Amino acid sequence: MKAVRIHEFGNADVLKIDEIDEPKAGPGEVTIAIKASGLNHLDVDVREGISRFPVSFPHTMGIEVAGDIIEIGDGVEGWSIGDRVNPYVMAPCERCEFCRTGRESICVQPGFISFSTGGGYAEQVVVKAGQLIKIPDSVSYEEAAATQVAFGTAWHMLFARGRLSAGESVLVNAVGSGIGSAAVQLARHLGALVIGNASSQEKLDRAMELGMDFGINRLDEDIAARVMEITDGRGVDLVFEHVGGEMFQASLDSMSKDGRLVTCGGHAGEVVDFDIIPFFRAQKSVIGSFVYTRQEVDRCYELAARGAIKPLVHAAFPLEEVADAMRMMERREQFGKIVLTS
Ligand SMILES: [Zn+2]
């Protein structure tokens, strides 16, 4: 089968389409024929060698897949050949204190697709049956490959970690990204006031169509000043942050007293200075968020199946054109997700 592998770290030129053996499901596992695979910014970090995940060469890229079960290992119950599935990106241990208390995304010894198993930029992958999540009939493979990481992450950040309530206000950074556009939709669905920022008017216009109330162009407006203007000097209850660098401080300055900032990323600067004094005097909170639970993905699929949220596929590329797909993501041209198809 075909698999996109890297044999060294570097730019998109290091991506190789290799012919490798098909994987075989062991006990408790299934083999999935991959129909669509979502691109994530983590993939760029992995390819460049800065992900802080363990990578050994050759490494098959990709963590987010949608496809059909084509082989079922011994001892697997409840799943059939032909089931349309989207495996959870993690393979939790199911035994540690966090797994036993519904906090599987912080499992102490998790597996991850492409790190502990084959990767998603391929024609097939083997996963544990416990990772399987069913795709509703009304959601296409391409949409499914654009759902889990974007909406699951946004759900976990907004609701589980950020405790966003109806009637509260939220600032969503980088609304054009996969998780940003998902956060706009979920926060709007809940009934929050949604303020978002982006680097182009076109992305802001798209987010307004998704229900965003106010847009801020970060290239020609001061984010915190504009947020204060919109909220009559109060600031927002929650900031949905995943950018890092200067955006982190602008986010802190956009929060209300007793406001929360929830973060899951920092591509624009992973280590930042922040001013401690106004932070504690206003009783602000900074909250970390990592991945999401299988149950949260199920909830996102329920909303997608009844049209309450829309998985956004910006572009689909055949597996062979993976380099072009990654370059498009690195230029940050997309609104929503880019997927590979096979
Ligand atoms: Zn665990």
XYZ file of C-alpha atoms and ligand atoms in Angstrom:
343
model
C 0.000 0.000 0.000
C 0.982 3.647 -0.342
C 2.090 5.607 2.731
C 3.499 9.108 3.093
C 6.673 8.747 5.141
C 9.547 10.939 6.202
C 13.086 9.589 6.465
C 14.509 12.856 7.790
C 13.167 16.125 9.234
C 12.647 19.118 6.966
C 10.258 21.042 4.702
C 7.568 19.511 2.474
C 10.272 18.131 0.169
C 11.073 15.369 2.711
C 7.630 13.762 2.229
C 8.009 10.499 0.304
C 5.272 8.298 -1.163
C 6.555 4.852 -0.164
C 5.161 1.436 -1.049
C 4.995 -0.543 2.198
C 3.413 -3.789 3.438
C -0.249 -3.686 4.395
C -0.741 -3.744 8.177
C -2.418 -6.754 9.845
C -4.898 -6.505 12.728
C -3.807 -8.339 15.874
C -6.067 -9.397 18.756
C -8.355 -6.550 19.814
C -7.515 -4.536 16.709
C -9.113 -3.677 13.361
C -7.717 -2.638 9.993
C -9.224 0.465 8.394
C -9.141 1.263 4.676
C -8.562 5.011 4.840
C -10.816 7.137 2.625
C -9.826 10.551 3.970
C -7.137 11.912 6.272
C -7.120 15.328 7.937
C -4.070 17.607 7.968
C -3.140 19.197 11.278
C -0.513 21.770 12.243
C 0.985 19.120 14.496
C 1.959 17.324 11.274
C 4.158 20.263 10.263
C 5.877 20.202 13.648
C 6.396 16.448 13.359
C 7.866 16.805 9.858
C 10.185 19.579 11.013
C 11.274 17.698 14.131
C 9.933 20.225 16.657
C 6.769 18.419 17.830
C 8.172 17.149 21.162
C 6.638 13.770 20.206
C 8.946 10.769 19.757
C 9.577 10.202 16.026
C 11.664 7.360 14.605
C 12.441 7.000 10.887
C 10.875 6.078 8.604
C 7.805 7.732 10.093
C 4.318 7.583 8.519
C 2.634 10.961 8.878
C -0.963 11.753 9.876
C -3.132 11.299 12.960
C -6.724 11.862 11.789
C -8.434 9.333 9.538
C -11.867 8.278 8.325
C -12.577 5.045 6.503
C -14.087 1.574 6.480
C -13.279 -1.436 8.649
C -11.861 -4.128 6.341
C -10.427 -6.609 8.856
C -11.371 -7.525 12.417
C -8.886 -9.101 14.850
C -9.619 -11.815 17.392
C -11.742 -10.815 20.357
C -13.245 -7.671 18.814
C -16.975 -7.361 19.403
C -19.564 -4.822 18.299
C -17.943 -3.858 15.009
C -18.437 -5.239 11.491
C -16.621 -5.222 8.186
C -17.751 -2.132 6.279
C -18.510 0.023 9.333
C -17.635 3.670 8.683
C -15.278 4.783 11.427
C -13.064 7.609 12.612
C -10.628 6.272 15.226
C -9.829 8.373 18.280
C -6.339 9.833 17.761
C -5.221 8.426 21.106
C -5.138 4.867 22.395
C -5.670 5.387 26.137
C -4.344 2.723 28.514
C -7.836 2.344 30.081
C -6.189 1.610 33.468
C -4.557 4.747 34.866
C -6.301 7.074 37.328
C -7.111 9.567 34.550
C -8.603 6.949 32.194
C -10.691 5.539 35.049
C -12.129 8.971 35.842
C -13.168 10.053 32.334
C -10.022 12.074 31.636
C -8.534 9.829 28.960
C -6.832 12.686 27.075
C -4.328 12.984 29.927
C -3.712 9.212 30.166
C -0.249 8.559 31.617
C 0.719 6.044 28.920
C -1.318 6.695 25.783
C -0.655 5.443 22.296
C -1.155 7.867 19.386
C -1.971 7.201 15.761
C 1.250 7.558 13.738
C 3.478 7.435 16.848
C 2.516 4.085 18.392
C 0.848 2.703 15.226
C 0.909 3.320 11.482
C -0.010 6.795 10.301
C -3.001 8.366 8.637
C -1.406 9.618 5.407
C -1.696 6.088 4.037
C -4.153 3.681 2.466
C -4.629 1.553 5.596
C -4.034 1.726 9.329
C -4.508 -0.701 12.241
C -6.019 0.641 15.475
C -7.397 -0.784 18.707
C -11.127 -1.508 18.607
C -11.480 0.701 21.694
C -10.432 3.710 19.628
C -13.264 3.368 17.124
C -15.861 6.106 16.781
C -18.767 5.618 14.374
C -19.299 8.176 11.607
C -22.994 9.108 11.139
C -24.388 8.190 7.697
C -25.008 11.830 6.816
C -21.355 12.816 7.399
C -18.996 12.116 4.466
C -15.503 10.656 4.908
C -13.947 14.006 3.997
C -16.144 15.800 6.525
C -15.321 13.167 9.149
C -11.602 13.744 8.554
C -12.334 17.424 9.233
C -14.374 16.846 12.388
C -12.554 15.044 15.173
C -9.482 17.164 15.881
C -11.121 20.511 15.065
C -14.451 20.089 16.821
C -13.268 17.668 19.514
C -10.462 20.031 20.549
C -12.760 23.050 20.422
C -15.432 21.257 22.483
C -12.943 20.205 25.156
C -11.456 23.706 25.339
C -14.716 25.666 25.363
C -16.895 23.459 27.517
C -14.864 20.936 29.561
C -11.885 23.166 30.320
C -13.176 26.712 29.689
C -16.657 26.132 31.228
C -18.276 28.482 28.722
C -21.943 29.181 29.491
C -24.766 30.554 27.375
C -24.782 34.345 27.556
C -21.048 34.616 28.251
C -18.643 36.202 25.782
C -15.737 34.436 24.122
C -12.809 35.677 22.036
C -11.783 33.074 19.438
C -8.279 33.597 18.077
C -7.484 32.724 14.438
C -11.039 31.954 13.327
C -9.864 30.707 9.934
C -8.078 27.684 11.374
C -9.690 24.278 11.788
C -10.178 24.613 15.543
C -10.954 28.343 15.349
C -13.795 27.873 12.866
C -15.053 24.908 14.926
C -14.975 27.007 18.110
C -17.019 29.777 16.461
C -19.688 27.234 15.512
C -19.817 25.470 18.893
C -19.808 28.685 20.931
C -22.523 30.147 18.732
C -24.581 26.957 19.058
C -24.346 27.244 22.852
C -25.563 30.838 22.753
C -22.395 32.733 23.646
C -21.407 36.140 22.254
C -18.591 35.324 19.809
C -15.796 37.770 18.961
C -13.102 36.462 16.628
C -9.903 37.580 14.973
C -8.096 36.678 11.773
C -5.468 38.057 9.432
C -7.837 38.747 6.539
C -11.261 40.242 5.959
C -12.164 37.210 3.844
C -11.672 34.855 6.810
C -13.629 37.190 9.077
C -16.485 37.269 6.547
C -16.573 33.457 6.468
C -16.659 33.326 10.266
C -19.500 35.866 10.343
C -21.452 33.478 8.085
C -20.899 30.801 10.762
C -22.484 33.037 13.383
C -19.576 35.094 14.753
C -20.909 38.368 16.191
C -17.840 40.632 15.851
C -14.661 40.263 13.778
C -11.279 41.879 14.397
C -8.614 42.081 11.662
C -5.428 41.558 13.634
C -3.262 43.141 10.946
C -4.802 46.584 11.292
C -6.602 46.583 14.636
C -5.387 46.254 18.226
C -7.137 43.110 19.443
C -7.397 43.960 23.149
C -8.474 47.570 22.503
C -11.162 46.433 20.075
C -12.406 43.723 22.471
C -12.717 46.341 25.230
C -14.647 48.606 22.851
C -17.075 45.812 21.928
C -17.590 44.764 25.563
C -17.912 48.313 26.967
C -14.565 48.099 28.731
C -15.318 44.827 30.493
C -13.405 42.214 28.469
C -14.508 38.694 27.539
C -15.331 35.858 29.937
C -13.229 33.350 27.986
C -10.419 33.468 25.447
C -9.999 30.507 23.112
C -6.245 30.643 22.470
C -4.046 28.370 20.353
C -1.648 30.782 18.668
C 0.950 31.762 21.276
C 3.574 34.516 20.999
C 2.208 38.057 21.034
C -1.344 36.732 20.738
C -1.036 35.283 24.234
C -0.490 38.667 25.888
C -3.148 40.316 23.691
C -5.464 37.559 24.897
C -4.683 38.184 28.573
C -5.370 41.890 27.989
C -8.745 41.039 26.409
C -10.093 39.148 29.427
C -12.629 40.413 31.929
C -11.894 40.324 35.638
C -12.181 36.709 36.785
C -11.912 35.747 33.095
C -10.451 32.500 31.791
C -7.992 31.822 29.002
C -7.866 28.274 27.693
C -4.930 27.293 25.477
C -3.968 24.279 23.409
C -1.091 25.541 21.304
C 1.613 28.080 20.640
C 2.968 27.884 17.087
C 3.694 31.633 17.053
C 5.828 31.403 20.211
C 5.812 28.563 22.719
C 7.554 30.418 25.538
C 6.126 33.852 26.365
C 6.539 36.601 28.940
C 3.445 37.736 30.695
C 2.809 40.441 33.196
C 1.979 38.759 36.531
C 0.684 41.804 38.419
C -2.481 42.702 36.451
C -3.051 38.963 35.994
C -3.474 38.144 39.679
C -5.030 41.442 40.678
C -7.909 40.727 38.272
C -8.097 37.076 39.377
C -7.615 35.778 35.850
C -7.072 32.081 35.065
C -4.969 30.368 32.399
C -6.101 26.824 31.664
C -4.353 24.132 29.629
C -6.308 21.802 27.363
C -5.137 18.685 25.574
C -7.043 16.675 22.969
C -10.630 15.635 23.963
C -12.521 12.504 24.953
C -14.235 9.942 22.717
C -17.576 10.989 24.231
C -16.934 14.597 23.206
C -16.312 13.505 19.602
C -19.598 11.563 19.675
C -21.383 14.737 20.804
C -19.815 16.676 17.907
C -20.985 14.007 15.449
C -24.507 14.221 16.878
C -24.516 17.962 16.195
C -23.045 17.463 12.702
C -25.601 14.746 11.867
C -28.474 17.128 12.536
C -26.839 20.055 10.792
C -26.220 22.141 13.917
C -22.515 22.386 13.046
C -20.787 22.046 9.695
C -17.395 20.338 9.277
C -15.469 22.598 6.901
C -13.400 20.992 4.144
C -11.411 23.751 2.449
C -9.677 21.450 -0.040
C -9.130 17.757 -0.729
C -5.935 16.460 -2.329
C -5.079 12.908 -3.446
C -2.478 11.231 -1.220
C 0.176 11.678 -3.918
C -0.185 15.485 -3.688
C 0.502 15.607 0.047
C 3.346 18.116 -0.363
C 1.028 20.617 -2.083
C -1.582 20.038 0.640
C 0.914 20.689 3.442
C 2.298 23.784 1.711
C -1.230 25.178 1.446
C -1.708 24.657 5.192
C 1.673 26.244 5.956
C 0.696 29.333 3.933
C -2.417 29.483 6.157
C -4.625 30.023 3.117
C -7.391 27.711 4.214
C -10.638 28.318 6.035
C -11.370 25.073 7.865
C -9.505 21.860 7.137
C -7.442 20.380 4.333
C -7.819 16.652 3.747
C -6.097 13.920 1.759
C -8.144 11.294 -0.035
C -7.280 7.768 -1.065
Zn -4.646 5.788 30.937
